[in-house]
Structures are given as C-alpha cells and as structure tokens.
PDB file of C-alpha atoms in Angstrom:
ATOM      1  CA  MET A   1     110.926  90.876 115.910  1.00 71.00           C
ATOM      2  CA  GLN A   2     111.926  89.691 112.444  1.00 91.00           C
ATOM      3  CA  LEU A   3     108.761  89.357 109.901  1.00 95.00           C
ATOM      4  CA  LYS A   4     108.550  85.967 108.387  1.00 96.00           C
ATOM      5  CA  PRO A   5     107.447  85.122 104.711  1.00 97.00           C
ATOM      6  CA  GLN A   6     104.510  83.364 106.023  1.00 97.00           C
ATOM      7  CA  ASP A   7     103.487  86.588 107.957  1.00 98.00           C
ATOM      8  CA  PHE A   8     103.240  88.461 104.672  1.00 98.00           C
ATOM      9  CA  VAL A   9     101.519  85.153 103.095  1.00 98.00           C
ATOM     10  CA  VAL A  10      99.026  85.544 105.872  1.00 98.00           C
ATOM     11  CA  ALA A  11      98.104  89.258 105.155  1.00 98.00           C
ATOM     12  CA  LEU A  12      97.368  88.381 101.771  1.00 98.00           C
ATOM     13  CA  LYS A  13      95.052  85.359 102.843  1.00 98.00           C
ATOM     14  CA  LEU A  14      93.069  88.008 104.824  1.00 98.00           C
ATOM     15  CA  VAL A  15      92.825  90.362 101.886  1.00 98.00           C
ATOM     16  CA  ALA A  16      91.656  87.806  99.611  1.00 97.00           C
ATOM     17  CA  TRP A  17      88.931  86.883 102.332  1.00 96.00           C
ATOM     18  CA  GLY A  18      87.933  90.464 102.819  1.00 95.00           C
ATOM     19  CA  ASP A  19      85.113  91.149 104.800  1.00 91.00           C
ATOM     20  CA  GLN A  20      84.343  87.284 105.179  1.00 93.00           C
ATOM     21  CA  ARG A  21      84.426  86.073 109.058  1.00 94.00           C
ATOM     22  CA  TRP A  22      87.413  83.836 109.635  1.00 94.00           C
ATOM     23  CA  THR A  23      88.663  81.732 112.727  1.00 94.00           C
ATOM     24  CA  TYR A  24      92.119  80.813 113.295  1.00 95.00           C
ATOM     25  CA  ALA A  25      91.925  77.419 112.351  1.00 95.00           C
ATOM     26  CA  ARG A  26      90.099  77.895 109.403  1.00 95.00           C
ATOM     27  CA  LEU A  27      93.435  80.198 108.654  1.00 96.00           C
ATOM     28  CA  ALA A  28      95.619  77.537 109.741  1.00 96.00           C
ATOM     29  CA  GLN A  29      94.024  74.901 107.691  1.00 96.00           C
ATOM     30  CA  GLU A  30      93.618  76.837 104.595  1.00 96.00           C
ATOM     31  CA  LEU A  31      97.011  77.715 104.129  1.00 97.00           C
ATOM     32  CA  GLY A  32      98.533  74.576 105.429  1.00 95.00           C
ATOM     33  CA  LEU A  33      99.779  75.818 108.964  1.00 95.00           C
ATOM     34  CA  SER A  34      99.658  74.923 112.418  1.00 95.00           C
ATOM     35  CA  ALA A  35      97.163  76.977 114.421  1.00 94.00           C
ATOM     36  CA  SER A  36     100.283  78.240 116.739  1.00 95.00           C
ATOM     37  CA  GLU A  37     102.061  79.165 113.386  1.00 96.00           C
ATOM     38  CA  ALA A  38      98.924  81.291 112.643  1.00 96.00           C
ATOM     39  CA  HIS A  39      98.888  82.818 115.623  1.00 96.00           C
ATOM     40  CA  ALA A  40     102.186  83.939 115.547  1.00 97.00           C
ATOM     41  CA  CYS A  41     102.095  85.123 112.050  1.00 97.00           C
ATOM     42  CA  ILE A  42      99.011  87.386 113.003  1.00 97.00           C
ATOM     43  CA  LYS A  43     101.028  88.881 116.126  1.00 96.00           C
ATOM     44  CA  ARG A  44     104.073  89.676 113.897  1.00 97.00           C
ATOM     45  CA  GLY A  45     101.959  90.903 110.965  1.00 97.00           C
ATOM     46  CA  LEU A  46     100.492  93.793 113.852  1.00 97.00           C
ATOM     47  CA  GLN A  47     103.539  94.582 115.422  1.00 96.00           C
ATOM     48  CA  ALA A  48     105.295  95.252 111.461  1.00 96.00           C
ATOM     49  CA  GLY A  49     101.999  97.146 110.687  1.00 96.00           C
ATOM     50  CA  LEU A  50     100.969  94.877 107.751  1.00 97.00           C
ATOM     51  CA  LEU A  51      97.759  94.025 109.816  1.00 97.00           C
ATOM     52  CA  ALA A  52      95.563  96.538 112.259  1.00 96.00           C
ATOM     53  CA  GLN A  53      93.435  95.520 115.055  1.00 93.00           C
ATOM     54  CA  ASN A  54      89.523  95.661 114.881  1.00 85.00           C
ATOM     55  CA  HIS A  55      89.124  97.363 118.027  1.00 70.00           C
ATOM     56  CA  GLU A  56      85.305  97.382 117.561  1.00 54.00           C
ATOM     57  CA  ALA A  57      85.391  93.400 117.563  1.00 48.00           C
ATOM     58  CA  LEU A  58      86.801  93.828 121.128  1.00 45.00           C
ATOM     59  CA  ALA A  59      84.980  94.253 124.447  1.00 42.00           C
ATOM     60  CA  PRO A  60      85.989  97.346 125.613  1.00 43.00           C
ATOM     61  CA  GLU A  61      88.346  95.722 128.780  1.00 37.00           C
ATOM     62  CA  VAL A  62      89.904  93.328 126.310  1.00 35.00           C
ATOM     63  CA  ALA A  63      90.759  96.459 123.880  1.00 42.00           C
ATOM     64  CA  ALA A  64      92.252  98.008 126.936  1.00 42.00           C
ATOM     65  CA  LEU A  65      94.314  95.116 127.620  1.00 37.00           C
ATOM     66  CA  ALA A  66      95.575  94.653 123.877  1.00 41.00           C
ATOM     67  CA  VAL A  67      97.996  97.151 124.417  1.00 40.00           C
ATOM     68  CA  HIS A  68      99.810  95.305 127.136  1.00 39.00           C
ATOM     69  CA  GLU A  69      98.928  91.781 126.168  1.00 39.00           C
ATOM     70  CA  PRO A  70      99.156  90.849 122.396  1.00 42.00           C
ATOM     71  CA  ALA A  71      97.296  88.102 123.175  1.00 39.00           C
ATOM     72  CA  ALA A  72      94.319  89.917 124.125  1.00 36.00           C
ATOM     73  CA  ILE A  73      93.295  90.374 120.329  1.00 37.00           C
ATOM     74  CA  TYR A  74      92.642  86.673 120.357  1.00 36.00           C
ATOM     75  CA  ARG A  75      89.449  87.024 121.997  1.00 36.00           C
ATOM     76  CA  VAL A  76      86.729  87.986 120.011  1.00 36.00           C
ATOM     77  CA  ALA A  77      83.540  89.603 121.772  1.00 35.00           C
ATOM     78  CA  ARG A  78      80.115  88.596 119.564  1.00 39.00           C
ATOM     79  CA  ARG A  79      78.132  90.846 118.368  1.00 39.00           C
ATOM     80  CA  LYS A  80      74.491  90.553 117.092  1.00 40.00           C
ATOM     81  CA  ARG A  81      74.582  90.201 112.863  1.00 40.00           C
ATOM     82  CA  VAL A  82      73.249  93.135 110.800  1.00 38.00           C
ATOM     83  CA  SER A  83      70.172  91.690 108.919  1.00 37.00           C
ATOM     84  CA  GLY A  84      72.288  88.349 108.523  1.00 37.00           C
ATOM     85  CA  GLU A  85      74.575  89.903 107.070  1.00 37.00           C
ATOM     86  CA  ASP A  86      78.624  88.790 108.461  1.00 41.00           C
ATOM     87  CA  ALA A  87      79.983  92.102 109.978  1.00 43.00           C
ATOM     88  CA  PRO A  88      83.793  92.087 109.122  1.00 47.00           C
ATOM     89  CA  ALA A  89      84.188  94.001 112.832  1.00 51.00           C
ATOM     90  CA  ASP A  90      83.831  90.824 114.345  1.00 75.00           C
ATOM     91  CA  ASN A  91      87.249  89.668 112.836  1.00 89.00           C
ATOM     92  CA  PRO A  92      89.910  90.333 115.683  1.00 91.00           C
ATOM     93  CA  VAL A  93      92.494  91.778 112.740  1.00 96.00           C
ATOM     94  CA  ARG A  94      92.216  93.223 109.240  1.00 96.00           C
ATOM     95  CA  PRO A  95      94.837  93.868 106.632  1.00 97.00           C
ATOM     96  CA  HIS A  96      96.122  97.653 106.960  1.00 97.00           C
ATOM     97  CA  ALA A  97      95.750  98.155 103.353  1.00 96.00           C
ATOM     98  CA  ARG A  98      97.957 101.209 102.812  1.00 96.00           C
ATOM     99  CA  GLN A  99     100.702 100.003 104.894  1.00 97.00           C
ATOM    100  CA  LEU A 100     100.720  96.344 103.611  1.00 98.00           C
ATOM    101  CA  ALA A 101     100.382  97.146 100.081  1.00 97.00           C
ATOM    102  CA  GLU A 102     103.384 100.125 100.246  1.00 97.00           C
ATOM    103  CA  PHE A 103     105.416  96.834 101.542  1.00 97.00           C
ATOM    104  CA  ALA A 104     104.223  94.349  99.152  1.00 97.00           C
ATOM    105  CA  LEU A 105     105.073  96.710  96.130  1.00 96.00           C
ATOM    106  CA  HIS A 106     108.106  98.249  97.413  1.00 95.00           C
ATOM    107  CA  GLY A 107     109.950  96.184 100.234  1.00 95.00           C
ATOM    108  CA  ALA A 108     108.495  92.661 100.291  1.00 95.00           C
ATOM    109  CA  LYS A 109     110.963  91.927  96.966  1.00 94.00           C
ATOM    110  CA  TYR A 110     113.556  92.975  98.847  1.00 95.00           C
ATOM    111  CA  ALA A 111     113.119  91.280 102.000  1.00 95.00           C
ATOM    112  CA  PHE A 112     112.161  88.056 100.574  1.00 96.00           C
ATOM    113  CA  ALA A 113     114.461  87.681  97.307  1.00 95.00           C
ATOM    114  CA  ALA A 114     113.272  85.246  95.005  1.00 94.00           C
ATOM    115  CA  ASP A 115     115.667  81.965  94.973  1.00 95.00           C
ATOM    116  CA  LYS A 116     115.765  80.162  91.649  1.00 94.00           C
ATOM    117  CA  THR A 117     116.249  76.902  91.009  1.00 93.00           C
ATOM    118  CA  PRO A 118     116.720  74.812  87.635  1.00 93.00           C
ATOM    119  CA  SER A 119     113.955  73.993  84.956  1.00 94.00           C
ATOM    120  CA  THR A 120     111.755  71.399  87.028  1.00 95.00           C
ATOM    121  CA  ILE A 121     108.061  70.757  87.043  1.00 96.00           C
ATOM    122  CA  GLY A 122     105.733  72.991  88.862  1.00 96.00           C
ATOM    123  CA  VAL A 123     102.764  74.915  89.735  1.00 96.00           C
ATOM    124  CA  PRO A 124     102.662  78.183  87.199  1.00 96.00           C
ATOM    125  CA  THR A 125     103.545  81.819  88.980  1.00 96.00           C
ATOM    126  CA  SER A 126     104.288  84.988  88.426  1.00 93.00           C
ATOM    127  CA  HIS A 127     103.209  85.388  84.598  1.00 91.00           C
ATOM    128  CA  SER A 128     102.610  81.910  84.068  1.00 93.00           C
ATOM    129  CA  ALA A 129     100.061  81.701  86.413  1.00 93.00           C
ATOM    130  CA  PRO A 130      96.223  81.120  84.822  1.00 89.00           C
ATOM    131  CA  ALA A 131      95.390  84.306  85.845  1.00 86.00           C
ATOM    132  CA  PHE A 132      97.275  85.991  83.704  1.00 86.00           C
ATOM    133  CA  ALA A 133      96.665  84.094  80.392  1.00 83.00           C
ATOM    134  CA  GLY A 134      96.685  86.625  77.383  1.00 77.00           C
ATOM    135  CA  VAL A 135      97.425  89.823  80.117  1.00 78.00           C
ATOM    136  CA  PHE A 136     101.466  89.764  80.294  1.00 72.00           C
ATOM    137  CA  ALA A 137     103.539  89.683  76.684  1.00 65.00           C
ATOM    138  CA  PRO A 138     104.176  86.362  75.175  1.00 64.00           C
ATOM    139  CA  GLY A 139     108.100  85.403  75.193  1.00 62.00           C
ATOM    140  CA  SER A 140     108.630  85.437  78.500  1.00 69.00           C
ATOM    141  CA  GLU A 141     110.288  82.056  80.236  1.00 86.00           C
ATOM    142  CA  ASP A 142     107.770  80.519  82.454  1.00 92.00           C
ATOM    143  CA  TYR A 143     108.292  80.414  86.570  1.00 95.00           C
ATOM    144  CA  VAL A 144     106.904  77.676  88.676  1.00 96.00           C
ATOM    145  CA  TRP A 145     106.730  76.879  92.187  1.00 97.00           C
ATOM    146  CA  PRO A 146     108.463  73.064  92.248  1.00 96.00           C
ATOM    147  CA  HIS A 147     105.796  70.820  93.276  1.00 94.00           C
ATOM    148  CA  PRO A 148     105.439  67.140  92.317  1.00 92.00           C
ATOM    149  CA  ASN A 149     102.101  67.430  91.279  1.00 88.00           C
ATOM    150  CA  GLY A 150     102.753  70.699  88.971  1.00 91.00           C
ATOM    151  CA  THR A 151     101.331  71.035  85.554  1.00 89.00           C
ATOM    152  CA  MET A 152     104.129  73.168  83.851  1.00 93.00           C
ATOM    153  CA  ARG A 153     107.835  72.677  83.339  1.00 95.00           C
ATOM    154  CA  GLY A 154     109.773  76.129  83.980  1.00 95.00           C
ATOM    155  CA  ILE A 155     112.396  78.222  85.938  1.00 95.00           C
ATOM    156  CA  GLY A 156     111.719  76.812  89.563  1.00 96.00           C
ATOM    157  CA  ILE A 157     110.972  79.914  92.203  1.00 97.00           C
ATOM    158  CA  GLU A 158     111.222  78.979  96.008  1.00 96.00           C
ATOM    159  CA  PRO A 159     107.791  79.967  97.022  1.00 96.00           C
ATOM    160  CA  LEU A 160     107.398  81.821 100.389  1.00 96.00           C
ATOM    161  CA  HIS A 161     106.475  79.232 102.331  1.00 96.00           C
ATOM    162  CA  PRO A 162     106.691  75.139 101.377  1.00 95.00           C
ATOM    163  CA  SER A 163     102.831  75.412 101.946  1.00 94.00           C
ATOM    164  CA  VAL A 164     102.199  78.134  99.376  1.00 96.00           C
ATOM    165  CA  PRO A 165     101.467  75.970  95.978  1.00 95.00           C
ATOM    166  CA  PHE A 166      99.109  74.136  98.370  1.00 94.00           C
ATOM    167  CA  ALA A 167      97.109  77.371  99.612  1.00 96.00           C
ATOM    168  CA  ALA A 168      97.406  79.104  96.223  1.00 96.00           C
ATOM    169  CA  MET A 169      95.138  76.276  94.982  1.00 92.00           C
ATOM    170  CA  GLN A 170      92.541  76.480  97.424  1.00 92.00           C
ATOM    171  CA  ASP A 171      92.177  80.610  97.006  1.00 96.00           C
ATOM    172  CA  ALA A 172      92.165  81.778  93.342  1.00 96.00           C
ATOM    173  CA  ARG A 173      92.553  85.237  94.472  1.00 97.00           C
ATOM    174  CA  LEU A 174      95.140  84.847  97.125  1.00 98.00           C
ATOM    175  CA  TYR A 175      96.652  82.627  94.060  1.00 97.00           C
ATOM    176  CA  GLU A 176      96.540  86.009  91.991  1.00 96.00           C
ATOM    177  CA  MET A 177      98.509  88.289  94.397  1.00 97.00           C
ATOM    178  CA  LEU A 178     101.162  85.841  95.397  1.00 98.00           C
ATOM    179  CA  ALA A 179     101.707  85.243  91.412  1.00 96.00           C
ATOM    180  CA  LEU A 180     101.867  89.073  91.025  1.00 96.00           C
ATOM    181  CA  PHE A 181     104.524  89.219  93.544  1.00 97.00           C
ATOM    182  CA  ASP A 182     106.574  87.088  91.978  1.00 96.00           C
ATOM    183  CA  ALA A 183     106.175  88.765  88.903  1.00 94.00           C
ATOM    184  CA  LEU A 184     107.403  91.859  90.643  1.00 95.00           C
ATOM    185  CA  ARG A 185     110.096  89.562  91.832  1.00 94.00           C
ATOM    186  CA  VAL A 186     111.518  88.132  88.959  1.00 93.00           C
ATOM    187  CA  GLY A 187     109.877  89.740  85.808  1.00 88.00           C
ATOM    188  CA  ARG A 188     111.061  91.857  83.033  1.00 88.00           C
ATOM    189  CA  ALA A 189     110.182  95.621  83.585  1.00 88.00           C
ATOM    190  CA  ARG A 190     106.699  95.550  81.728  1.00 85.00           C
ATOM    191  CA  GLU A 191     105.671  92.909  83.640  1.00 88.00           C
ATOM    192  CA  ARG A 192     106.735  94.366  86.904  1.00 91.00           C
ATOM    193  CA  GLY A 193     104.893  97.175  85.899  1.00 91.00           C
ATOM    194  CA  MET A 194     101.615  95.657  85.182  1.00 90.00           C
ATOM    195  CA  ALA A 195     101.861  93.550  88.505  1.00 92.00           C
ATOM    196  CA  MET A 196     102.237  96.639  90.785  1.00 94.00           C
ATOM    197  CA  GLU A 197      99.347  98.368  89.129  1.00 93.00           C
ATOM    198  CA  ARG A 198      96.947  95.160  89.868  1.00 94.00           C
ATOM    199  CA  LEU A 199      98.617  93.944  93.157  1.00 96.00           C
ATOM    200  CA  GLN A 200      97.895  97.835  94.768  1.00 96.00           C
ATOM    201  CA  ALA A 201      94.285  97.305  93.011  1.00 95.00           C
ATOM    202  CA  LEU A 202      93.889  94.267  94.818  1.00 96.00           C
ATOM    203  CA  ILE A 203      95.385  95.207  98.382  1.00 97.00           C
ATOM    204  CA  ASP A 204      94.237  98.474  98.294  1.00 96.00           C
ATOM    205  CA  PRO A 205      91.463  99.838  96.205  1.00 92.00           C
ATOM    206  CA  SER A 206      91.106 102.900  97.476  1.00 88.00           C
ATOM    207  CA  ALA A 207      94.582 104.164  96.952  1.00 80.00           C
ATOM    208  CA  PRO A 208      95.102 106.801  93.947  1.00 77.00           C
ATOM    209  CA  LYS A 209      96.241 105.376  90.555  1.00 69.00           C
ATOM    210  CA  PRO A 210      99.612 106.453  89.671  1.00 56.00           C
ATOM    211  CA  LEU A 211     100.189 108.233  86.365  1.00 50.00           C
ATOM    212  CA  GLU A 212     100.499 106.442  83.395  1.00 53.00           C
ATOM    213  CA  ARG A 213     104.139 106.469  81.660  1.00 53.00           C
ATOM    214  CA  PRO A 214     105.753 104.472  79.223  1.00 54.00           C
ATOM    215  CA  VAL A 215     107.542 101.543  80.417  1.00 49.00           C
ATOM    216  CA  ARG A 216     110.723 100.610  78.902  1.00 53.00           C
ATOM    217  CA  GLY A 217     112.592  96.759  79.119  1.00 49.00           C
TER     218      GLY A 217
END
C-alpha cells in the first residue's frame, strides 16, 4: 500500500466536516474525485492509520467481517436519530486525530514535497491565502496553486491533487488546512511555527499545546 496525496486530502476533508453525516457520493463530488477514487482513498487512509473505523456505525456482523473484508466498512447500519441531531457514529470512518496530526505536522511535507513552478496566476495558498491576511509576517513572496481562474500572481506550488483548488473553494475550513500545510512545506521558520500550531489545533484540538519558545528565521 502506497499512500497517495489525495488520501491526505480526503482525511483533511473529514476533519473539516467534523460530526456531519456524509456519503461517498458527496465526498467524491466536493473533492472532484470519482466515486471509486473516494473509496480507494478511504481504504488507504484506514490502512495507513490516518482514519479509524466507527465500529458503532456498523452492524455487529459487518464489523466482524471488516477485519477480513475491507469493503465491509462501506456498509453502514442505520441508527435512530436522537432529538433530530446527526450522530457522527453513523459515518463508517472518522479521522484518527492524533495520528493524522502527527503525519500532517511531521511526515506529510516529506512524503509530498512541494514542487514549485515559475511565477504564475493562481489560487492563493500558504501564508498568501485569505484566511491568513494579517496573521503571517509581511514581506514574504506570495504562493499560489496554478489555476487559470486564479486571483493572484505568485510562485506556483503544485497542489496535492489537481482538484485541490476546486475543493478548497468549496470549503473554507479545508482551504485553511491545505494552505497551512503548504506553509509547512514552503514557509519561513516563523510561518512554519505558526502553521504547525494552527494545524494541530484544527486536526487534534484535544492535544496538549506545545511549550512556547522563540522562533528564529
């Protein structure tokens, strides 16, 4: 099993959705993937430990089969709603917050190293993204995902998947996490430090906060 960049994007999308109920059809549509790609991403995410099964969402006989039959995770048992609220356990899988955060902060930038292009028009990313206006120190070069309908000129960064600019524009929370990840890949020391703190808080809010220390660079 080789983890692919779109598997990481799918995991971040599930973080962005939080406790919302979702379907594979919706996941595929909002990320610009095919249904088969969405299923494959979930399967690899489970194998890599970025995602975890919601066993409560599965009928007992399906949960037992899931150990031997990965496809079994896609069969979701319907549960009763409580006071009309959506129950997150109805989803077949969920992000494994601690392990996903560890990978995002310390491994993904090496597994999916940034591939830069010459200055081009595109969708702002890294510290140039709209969510970080006034947050990061001024004076840095702008970075963009190359796209003909972009709003900014800057150094190009090839997105994790060709559909990332589209997916980011559909979901502000996902956009923020993808831009933070790019700040880890191409930002200066101060930008990387701030990006690590914010990305950790978004993916794994229950994690203890790191001790503050001065950042040089």
